[in-house]
Short mmCIF file of C-alpha atoms in Angstrom, two decimals:
data_model
loop_
_atom_site.label_atom_id
_atom_site.label_comp_id
_atom_site.label_asym_id
_atom_site.label_seq_id
_atom_site.Cartn_x
_atom_site.Cartn_y
_atom_site.Cartn_z
CA UNK M 103 112.18 112.00 80.52
CA UNK M 104 112.05 111.07 84.30
CA UNK M 105 109.72 108.58 86.02
CA UNK M 106 108.46 111.54 87.71
CA UNK M 107 107.31 113.36 84.97
CA UNK M 108 105.11 110.31 83.56
CA UNK M 109 103.86 108.76 86.24
CA UNK M 110 100.13 109.84 87.38
CA UNK M 111 97.74 108.82 89.59
CA UNK M 112 95.80 107.99 86.52
CA UNK M 113 98.60 105.80 85.20
CA UNK M 114 98.70 104.00 88.79
CA UNK M 115 94.88 103.61 88.57
CA UNK M 116 94.89 102.06 85.05
CA UNK M 117 94.66 98.60 84.21
CA UNK M 118 98.32 98.02 83.87
CA UNK M 119 99.55 99.78 86.93
CA UNK M 120 103.28 99.30 87.47
CA UNK M 121 105.25 96.83 85.86
CA UNK M 122 102.32 94.90 84.25
CA UNK M 123 100.48 94.51 87.70
CA UNK M 124 97.72 96.64 88.80
CA UNK M 125 97.61 98.57 91.89
CA UNK M 126 94.80 97.41 94.19
CA UNK M 127 91.58 99.52 94.42
CA UNK M 128 92.08 99.64 98.25
CA UNK M 129 95.82 100.76 97.96
CA UNK M 130 94.33 103.62 95.43
CA UNK M 131 92.04 104.82 98.10
CA UNK M 132 94.78 105.44 100.27
CA UNK M 133 96.77 107.24 97.92
CA UNK M 134 93.66 109.23 96.94
CA UNK M 135 92.96 110.22 100.41
CA UNK M 136 96.66 111.56 100.81
CA UNK M 137 96.06 113.75 97.68
CA UNK M 138 93.05 114.77 99.07
CA UNK M 139 94.25 116.02 102.23
CA UNK M 140 97.16 117.49 100.74
CA UNK M 141 95.31 119.52 97.87
CA UNK M 142 96.69 117.47 94.78
CA UNK M 143 93.88 115.09 94.56
CA UNK M 144 91.39 114.39 91.66
CA UNK M 145 87.40 115.09 91.78
CA UNK M 146 85.66 112.51 94.19
CA UNK M 147 84.52 110.40 91.01
CA UNK M 148 88.22 109.18 91.04
CA UNK M 149 88.38 107.44 94.15
CA UNK M 150 87.40 103.78 94.29
CA UNK M 151 84.53 102.94 97.05
CA UNK M 152 83.02 100.25 95.47
CA UNK M 153 84.37 96.94 97.18
CA UNK M 154 83.13 93.55 98.16
CA UNK M 155 83.52 92.46 101.79
CA UNK M 156 86.75 91.23 101.68
CA UNK M 157 88.18 94.55 99.97
CA UNK M 158 86.79 96.31 103.24
CA UNK M 159 88.39 94.43 105.36
CA UNK M 160 91.63 94.81 103.31
CA UNK M 161 91.32 98.30 103.27
CA UNK M 162 91.04 97.98 107.13
CA UNK M 163 94.38 96.32 107.27
CA UNK M 164 96.20 98.65 104.82
CA UNK M 165 94.81 101.68 106.67
CA UNK M 166 96.38 100.15 109.86
CA UNK M 167 99.53 98.96 108.41
CA UNK M 168 100.17 102.23 106.79
CA UNK M 169 98.89 104.30 109.97
CA UNK M 170 96.42 106.32 108.18
CA UNK M 171 93.15 105.10 109.71
CA UNK M 172 92.68 108.70 111.28
CA UNK M 173 93.64 110.26 107.57
CA UNK M 174 90.99 107.89 105.37
CA UNK M 175 88.13 108.32 108.18
CA UNK M 176 88.63 112.26 108.23
CA UNK M 177 88.97 112.54 104.12
CA UNK M 178 85.87 110.16 103.48
CA UNK M 179 83.76 112.15 105.96
CA UNK M 180 85.09 115.71 104.27
CA UNK M 181 84.08 113.98 100.58
CA UNK M 182 80.82 112.48 101.95
CA UNK M 183 81.73 109.14 100.82
CA UNK M 184 81.72 107.63 104.39
CA UNK M 185 78.33 106.37 104.41
CA UNK M 186 79.50 103.70 101.59
CA UNK M 187 81.98 102.08 104.12
CA UNK M 188 80.20 99.19 106.32
CA UNK M 189 80.04 100.07 109.79
CA UNK M 190 82.12 97.16 110.74
CA UNK M 191 85.02 99.16 109.02
CA UNK M 192 83.79 102.50 110.08
CA UNK M 193 83.55 101.75 113.92
CA UNK M 194 87.49 100.47 114.23
CA UNK M 195 88.32 103.41 112.28
CA UNK M 196 86.35 105.75 114.57
CA UNK M 197 87.94 103.75 117.74
CA UNK M 198 91.34 104.23 116.20
CA UNK M 199 91.02 108.16 115.45
CA UNK M 200 89.31 108.55 119.39
CA UNK M 201 92.70 106.77 120.34
CA UNK M 202 95.01 108.86 118.42
CA UNK M 203 93.59 112.11 119.77
CA UNK M 204 94.00 110.74 123.21
CA UNK M 205 97.49 110.36 122.35
CA UNK M 206 98.07 113.66 120.90
CA UNK M 207 96.56 115.12 123.87
CA UNK M 208 98.49 113.27 126.34
CA UNK M 209 102.00 113.89 124.24
CA UNK M 210 101.06 117.42 124.24
CA UNK M 211 100.91 117.53 128.12
CA UNK M 212 104.32 115.92 128.19
CA UNK M 213 106.03 118.07 125.60
CA UNK M 214 104.78 121.16 127.56
CA UNK M 215 106.54 120.18 130.91
CA UNK M 216 109.60 118.94 129.19
CA UNK M 217 110.06 122.14 127.02
CA UNK M 218 109.34 123.99 129.96
CA UNK M 219 111.84 122.17 131.91
CA UNK M 220 114.45 122.15 129.26
CA UNK M 221 114.25 125.79 129.04
CA UNK M 222 114.66 126.55 132.99
CA UNK M 223 117.58 124.59 132.65
CA UNK M 224 118.89 126.92 129.48
CA UNK M 225 119.16 123.82 127.30
CA UNK M 226 117.94 124.59 123.84
CA UNK M 227 116.16 121.98 121.71
CA UNK M 228 114.83 121.09 118.39
CA UNK M 229 111.68 118.94 118.08
CA UNK M 230 111.59 116.47 115.48
CA UNK M 231 108.99 114.63 113.10
CA UNK M 232 106.00 113.88 114.37
CA UNK M 233 104.66 116.55 116.83
CA UNK M 234 105.66 119.86 114.77
CA UNK M 235 104.17 117.94 111.70
CA UNK M 236 100.89 117.38 113.47
CA UNK M 237 100.93 121.10 114.74
CA UNK M 238 101.92 122.81 111.48
CA UNK M 239 100.64 120.58 108.43
CA UNK M 240 97.71 118.66 109.28
CA UNK M 241 94.66 120.40 109.88
CA UNK M 242 92.89 118.75 112.75
CA UNK M 243 94.38 116.92 115.88
CA UNK M 244 95.00 113.17 115.78
CA UNK M 245 95.18 112.97 112.31
CA UNK M 246 98.59 111.83 112.29
CA UNK M 247 99.38 108.97 114.84
CA UNK M 248 102.69 110.15 116.90
CA UNK M 249 103.58 107.38 119.10
CA UNK M 250 106.88 109.37 120.92
CA UNK M 251 108.47 112.64 121.29
CA UNK M 252 112.05 112.88 119.55
CA UNK M 253 113.90 115.77 120.59
CA UNK M 254 117.53 116.63 119.60
CA UNK M 255 119.60 118.16 121.80
CA UNK M 256 123.22 119.67 121.80
CA UNK M 257 126.09 116.54 122.60
CA UNK M 258 126.85 118.56 125.56
CA UNK M 259 123.63 119.09 126.87
CA UNK M 260 122.70 114.99 127.00
CA UNK M 261 123.31 114.28 130.82
CA UNK M 262 121.52 117.63 131.64
CA UNK M 263 118.60 116.37 129.38
CA UNK M 264 118.54 113.02 131.02
CA UNK M 265 118.40 114.77 134.58
CA UNK M 266 115.52 116.57 133.61
CA UNK M 267 113.76 113.70 131.98
CA UNK M 268 114.47 111.90 135.21
CA UNK M 269 112.72 114.74 137.18
CA UNK M 270 109.39 114.20 135.13
CA UNK M 271 109.23 110.93 136.38
CA UNK M 272 110.81 109.61 133.16
CA UNK M 273 113.33 106.48 133.21
CA UNK M 274 115.31 104.52 130.96
CA UNK M 275 115.70 100.77 130.74
CA UNK M 276 117.77 99.39 133.61
CA UNK M 277 119.49 97.40 131.68
CA UNK M 278 123.26 98.72 131.20
CA UNK M 279 124.07 96.45 128.25
CA UNK M 280 120.92 97.88 126.04
CA UNK M 281 122.07 101.49 127.03
CA UNK M 282 125.15 100.99 125.95
CA UNK M 283 124.32 99.44 122.96
CA UNK M 284 122.24 102.46 122.18
CA UNK M 285 124.92 105.13 122.83
CA UNK M 286 127.36 103.11 120.56
CA UNK M 287 125.26 102.27 117.60
CA UNK M 288 122.18 104.23 117.39
CA UNK M 289 121.74 108.09 116.93
CA UNK M 290 119.63 108.67 120.13
CA UNK M 291 119.59 107.41 123.65
CA UNK M 292 117.69 104.35 125.00
CA UNK M 293 114.23 105.56 125.07
CA UNK M 294 112.73 107.21 128.30
CA UNK M 295 109.23 106.05 129.52
CA UNK M 296 106.97 107.83 131.74
CA UNK M 297 106.70 105.70 134.69
CA UNK M 298 102.80 106.54 134.83
CA UNK M 299 101.41 107.08 131.04
CA UNK M 300 104.17 104.59 129.66
CA UNK M 301 104.78 107.72 127.17
CA UNK M 302 108.27 107.51 125.15
CA UNK M 303 110.83 110.08 124.61
CA UNK M 304 113.76 109.72 122.46
CA UNK M 305 116.82 112.19 122.82
CA UNK M 306 118.61 112.33 119.96
CA UNK M 307 122.35 114.10 119.02
CA UNK M 308 121.63 113.23 115.57
CA UNK M 309 118.87 112.61 113.21
CA UNK M 310 120.63 109.59 111.01
CA UNK M 311 121.71 106.26 112.34
CA UNK M 312 125.57 106.12 112.09
CA UNK M 313 125.58 102.82 110.31
CA UNK M 314 123.63 104.84 107.43
CA UNK M 315 125.65 105.95 104.45
CA UNK M 316 123.95 109.17 104.22
CA UNK M 317 124.49 111.56 107.01
CA UNK M 318 123.34 115.20 107.95
CA UNK M 319 125.60 117.60 109.54
CA UNK M 320 123.75 118.26 112.70
CA UNK M 321 125.84 121.23 113.44
CA UNK M 322 124.19 122.84 110.09
CA UNK M 323 121.06 121.76 111.27
CA UNK M 324 121.29 123.85 114.69
CA UNK M 325 122.06 126.70 112.45
CA UNK M 326 119.32 126.37 110.24
CA UNK M 327 116.80 125.71 112.66
CA UNK M 328 113.89 128.03 113.01
CA UNK M 329 112.35 129.35 116.00
CA UNK M 330 108.67 128.36 116.99
CA UNK M 331 106.04 128.36 120.13
CA UNK M 332 104.15 125.80 121.46
CA UNK M 333 101.46 126.52 123.92
CA UNK M 334 103.81 129.95 124.90
CA UNK M 335 106.61 128.02 125.15
CA UNK M 336 109.42 128.87 122.90
CA UNK M 337 111.71 125.93 121.20
CA UNK M 338 113.49 125.21 117.75
CA UNK M 339 112.02 122.99 114.88
CA UNK M 340 113.95 122.12 111.54
CA UNK M 341 113.40 124.34 108.45
CA UNK M 342 111.14 123.15 105.89
CA UNK M 343 114.20 122.63 103.65
CA UNK M 344 116.02 120.18 106.33
CA UNK M 345 112.51 119.03 107.20
CA UNK M 346 112.20 117.85 103.67
CA UNK M 347 115.65 115.81 103.55
CA UNK M 348 115.21 114.67 107.05
CA UNK M 349 111.96 112.83 106.08
CA UNK M 350 113.34 111.64 102.94
CA UNK M 351 115.96 110.08 104.57
CA UNK M 352 113.87 108.65 107.43
CA UNK M 353 111.58 107.23 104.53
CA UNK M 354 114.33 105.42 102.41
CA UNK M 355 115.87 104.11 105.77
CA UNK M 356 112.52 102.28 106.54
CA UNK M 357 112.08 100.89 103.49
CA UNK M 358 114.87 98.79 103.61
CA UNK M 359 113.15 95.65 105.01
CA UNK M 360 109.36 95.01 105.87
CA UNK M 361 108.09 98.02 108.01
CA UNK M 362 105.04 99.54 107.79
CA UNK M 363 103.76 103.34 107.71
CA UNK M 364 105.30 103.91 103.94
CA UNK M 365 102.02 106.04 102.92
CA UNK M 366 101.94 107.85 106.46
CA UNK M 367 105.80 108.93 105.46
CA UNK M 368 104.81 109.94 102.07
CA UNK M 369 101.83 112.01 103.37
CA UNK M 370 104.24 113.78 105.65
CA UNK M 371 106.50 114.98 102.64
CA UNK M 372 103.48 115.62 100.46
CA UNK M 373 101.87 117.94 102.81
CA UNK M 374 105.27 119.82 103.60
CA UNK M 375 105.45 120.05 99.81
CA UNK M 376 101.99 121.67 99.64
CA UNK M 377 100.84 122.92 102.72
CA UNK M 378 103.65 124.45 104.35
CA UNK M 379 103.52 127.74 105.72
CA UNK M 380 107.09 129.01 104.54
CA UNK M 381 107.17 127.58 100.80
CA UNK M 382 109.91 125.52 100.10
CA UNK M 383 113.08 127.11 98.48
CA UNK M 384 114.05 124.61 96.12
CA UNK M 385 117.53 126.03 95.19
CA UNK M 386 118.53 125.74 98.89
CA UNK M 387 116.92 122.20 98.77
CA UNK M 388 119.03 121.22 95.85
CA UNK M 389 122.21 123.09 97.39
CA UNK M 390 122.26 121.16 100.71
CA UNK M 391 121.59 117.78 99.03
CA UNK M 392 124.49 118.05 96.73
CA UNK M 393 126.58 119.42 99.55
CA UNK M 394 125.54 116.73 101.99
CA UNK M 395 125.92 113.89 99.04
CA UNK M 396 122.12 112.94 100.17
CA UNK M 397 120.76 113.57 96.47
CA UNK M 398 120.01 109.91 95.95
CA UNK M 399 117.49 109.27 98.53
CA UNK M 400 116.05 112.62 98.85
CA UNK M 401 115.49 112.05 94.69
CA UNK M 402 113.82 108.80 95.02
CA UNK M 403 111.65 109.70 97.91
CA UNK M 404 110.39 112.76 96.11
CA UNK M 405 109.68 110.39 93.13
CA UNK M 406 107.95 108.23 95.21
CA UNK M 407 105.58 111.32 96.77
CA UNK M 408 105.10 112.44 93.34
CA UNK M 409 104.17 109.27 91.83
CA UNK M 410 101.97 108.06 94.73
CA UNK M 411 100.69 111.17 96.28
CA UNK M 412 100.55 114.13 93.80
CA UNK M 413 103.52 115.90 95.65
CA UNK M 414 104.46 119.28 93.38
CA UNK M 415 108.08 119.11 92.92
CA UNK M 416 109.24 121.53 90.29
CA UNK M 417 110.58 119.35 87.60
CA UNK M 418 114.22 120.81 87.24
CA UNK M 419 114.46 119.45 90.95
CA UNK M 420 114.34 116.03 89.82
CA UNK M 421 116.71 117.29 86.87
CA UNK M 422 119.24 118.51 89.09
CA UNK M 423 119.22 115.59 91.87
CA UNK M 424 118.59 112.57 89.67
CA UNK M 425 121.74 110.12 89.90
CA UNK M 426 123.72 109.00 87.03
CA UNK M 427 122.46 105.94 85.32
CA UNK M 428 119.44 106.04 87.87
CA UNK M 429 117.36 102.96 87.00
CA UNK M 430 113.73 104.02 86.48
CA UNK M 431 112.42 100.38 86.20
CA UNK M 432 114.05 99.50 89.67
CA UNK M 433 112.60 102.71 91.16
CA UNK M 434 108.99 101.42 89.95
CA UNK M 435 109.55 98.11 91.44
CA UNK M 436 110.30 99.84 94.66
CA UNK M 437 107.37 101.63 94.61
CA UNK M 438 105.55 98.54 93.81
CA UNK M 439 106.84 96.32 96.41
CA UNK M 440 108.06 98.78 99.42
CA UNK M 441 105.43 101.17 99.42
CA UNK M 442 102.54 99.07 98.11
CA UNK M 443 103.60 95.87 98.41
CA UNK M 444 102.12 94.98 101.69
CA UNK M 445 100.25 91.56 100.70
CA UNK M 446 103.69 89.73 100.23
CA UNK M 447 103.33 86.26 98.37
CA UNK M 448 107.10 85.83 99.57
CA UNK M 449 108.03 86.13 103.23
CA UNK M 450 110.43 88.96 103.70
CA UNK M 451 113.49 86.23 105.16
CA UNK M 452 113.33 84.56 101.47
CA UNK M 453 114.40 87.81 99.84
CA UNK M 454 116.70 88.90 102.49
CA UNK M 455 118.52 85.64 102.35
CA UNK M 456 118.85 85.74 98.68
CA UNK M 457 120.13 89.46 98.14
CA UNK M 458 122.92 88.60 99.92
CA UNK M 459 126.25 88.58 98.15
CA UNK M 460 128.31 85.35 96.98
CA UNK M 461 126.68 81.89 96.44
CA UNK M 462 127.95 80.90 100.06
CA UNK M 463 126.28 83.44 101.90
CA UNK M 464 123.35 83.18 99.73
CA UNK M 465 123.19 79.16 100.74
CA UNK M 466 123.73 79.63 104.43
CA UNK M 467 120.92 82.59 104.60
CA UNK M 468 118.58 80.52 102.78
CA UNK M 469 118.99 77.21 104.54
CA UNK M 470 118.41 79.04 107.96
CA UNK M 471 115.38 80.50 106.39
CA UNK M 472 113.96 77.43 104.97
CA UNK M 473 114.20 75.77 108.24
CA UNK M 474 112.38 78.61 110.28
CA UNK M 475 109.49 78.79 107.77
CA UNK M 476 105.76 77.30 109.33
CA UNK M 477 104.18 75.19 106.69
CA UNK M 478 102.09 77.49 103.76
CA UNK M 479 99.28 75.10 103.62
CA UNK M 480 98.61 73.89 106.95
CA UNK M 481 99.20 70.43 108.04
CA UNK M 482 101.60 68.92 110.30
CA UNK M 483 101.34 70.81 113.98
CA UNK M 484 103.76 72.91 114.72
CA UNK M 485 103.33 71.51 118.51
CA UNK M 486 106.29 70.13 120.01
CA UNK M 487 105.88 66.60 121.22
CA UNK M 488 107.86 65.24 124.39
CA UNK M 489 110.04 62.38 124.35
CA UNK M 490 110.45 59.64 121.76
CA UNK M 491 107.40 61.03 119.45
CA UNK M 492 109.38 64.36 119.02
CA UNK M 493 112.38 62.73 117.49
CA UNK M 494 110.75 60.77 115.60
CA UNK M 495 108.48 63.58 114.13
CA UNK M 496 110.93 66.39 113.91
CA UNK M 497 112.63 65.30 110.64
CA UNK M 498 109.12 64.98 108.87
CA UNK M 499 108.21 68.61 110.04
CA UNK M 500 111.56 69.84 108.84
CA UNK M 501 111.09 68.34 105.67
CA UNK M 502 107.89 69.54 105.31
CA UNK M 503 108.50 73.15 106.07
CA UNK M 504 110.92 73.34 103.33
CA UNK M 505 109.10 71.34 100.84
CA UNK M 506 106.35 73.98 101.50
CA UNK M 507 108.61 76.74 101.34
CA UNK M 508 110.13 75.36 98.18
CA UNK M 509 106.84 75.04 96.48
CA UNK M 510 106.11 78.56 97.95
CA UNK M 511 108.86 80.27 96.22
CA UNK M 512 108.50 78.47 92.85
CA UNK M 513 104.77 79.53 92.65
CA UNK M 514 105.49 83.02 93.16
CA UNK M 515 109.02 83.30 91.79
CA UNK M 516 108.25 86.35 89.53
CA UNK M 517 107.54 88.06 92.26
CA UNK M 518 110.77 86.98 94.42
CA UNK M 519 112.92 88.25 91.41
CA UNK M 520 111.06 91.84 91.59
CA UNK M 521 111.82 91.60 95.23
CA UNK M 522 115.37 90.40 95.21
CA UNK M 523 116.01 93.19 92.47
CA UNK M 524 114.67 95.93 94.75
CA UNK M 525 116.31 94.65 97.75
CA UNK M 526 119.61 94.64 96.26
CA UNK M 527 118.99 97.96 94.50
CA UNK M 528 117.87 99.60 97.89
CA UNK M 529 120.86 98.15 99.70
CA UNK M 530 123.46 99.07 96.89
CA UNK M 531 122.23 102.84 96.86
CA UNK M 532 120.31 103.75 100.09
CA UNK M 533 121.47 101.43 103.02
CA UNK M 534 124.34 99.94 104.53
CA UNK M 535 122.84 96.41 105.70
CA UNK M 536 125.38 93.71 105.61
CA UNK M 537 125.09 91.59 102.38
CA UNK M 538 128.16 89.67 102.70
CA UNK M 539 126.29 86.65 103.54
CA UNK M 540 128.80 86.11 106.92
CA UNK M 541 127.16 85.05 110.40
#
């Protein structure tokens, strides 16, 4: 039986959690909020709100890391539990939520201008990610923090789209090297910033970075795109099946490393599966995944969404997408370390160093990571001293760094092993990160 069929919210909340480590109540509260928002939550007594002062502070940090502050505030307010939170926690949540609403309204105004101008220049556009999700899936403005506007245009329309943005007072970086780097190694141009509001716009010609092992046929995305309307202006958006695949690839790509926002991405996936105005055609999802060879990352993303957020995916879909020889234990470690693992006992630079292939590569990367790591327990000042004192003390400072780092690795060896296995598993199946150890 797959992990998706056996993992449940009750199991996560239990004393054993995943791999013998209980999920902290602050993490579980955020997961519960996603479930309540998407309609897959348990009754109100199921959520843990009896936290001490340190727990409330950690909850605030977690919500910020996962970009779920507006969702946390909204769900607890709807549930009538907001009074259980200290004002020292509620006030920053309210401030962030107001800022998210203001940012949403600003982006909305810019998007309307851009769509109107592109339409006037006869350039079709697909609006990606944040804005369509916010408009169609979230019950209230500002619940999903959105930092920029992502637009997919045809390759032949890129120059015209750039001129359109420039006519609306957007400007790209003046660094030609940066612009060339984006064109050669990214799936979008260097971001355009509005000169006055600093609103960011990214012009895409593809939805996945070219160095990723799993790609999507952009021509098929255009063929499947659906017409929509924003404040009376027509535009295109991905159909629900392509949207799910795109969100899944984006989620898995961001989990290679220590990037924030994992629970917000799972919230997007869960809401798409539970609140989409057009029910997902699961046979179509499976067919597209198999044909484009993206079944592995989509399966893992759906598995994480089901385990953490209770996303309602049919069991037969898991059976058809499940990769041969799939490692359920590694999948559990992935959820533990890359979704819930925000309080890192081992700095990610050590994990990355030890995950490279070959002993020489490990030694080179680890040596560099050890020397760059500040003392874990205070002590010697990091300030550089001029003159002779600097040269006298520098070897001692470096030695202290190494000793402190080695002590940290020894103390948390079990966590390091779990992180290394997760990193190696992700690099092997879901990314093209260079693990050769070459400089």
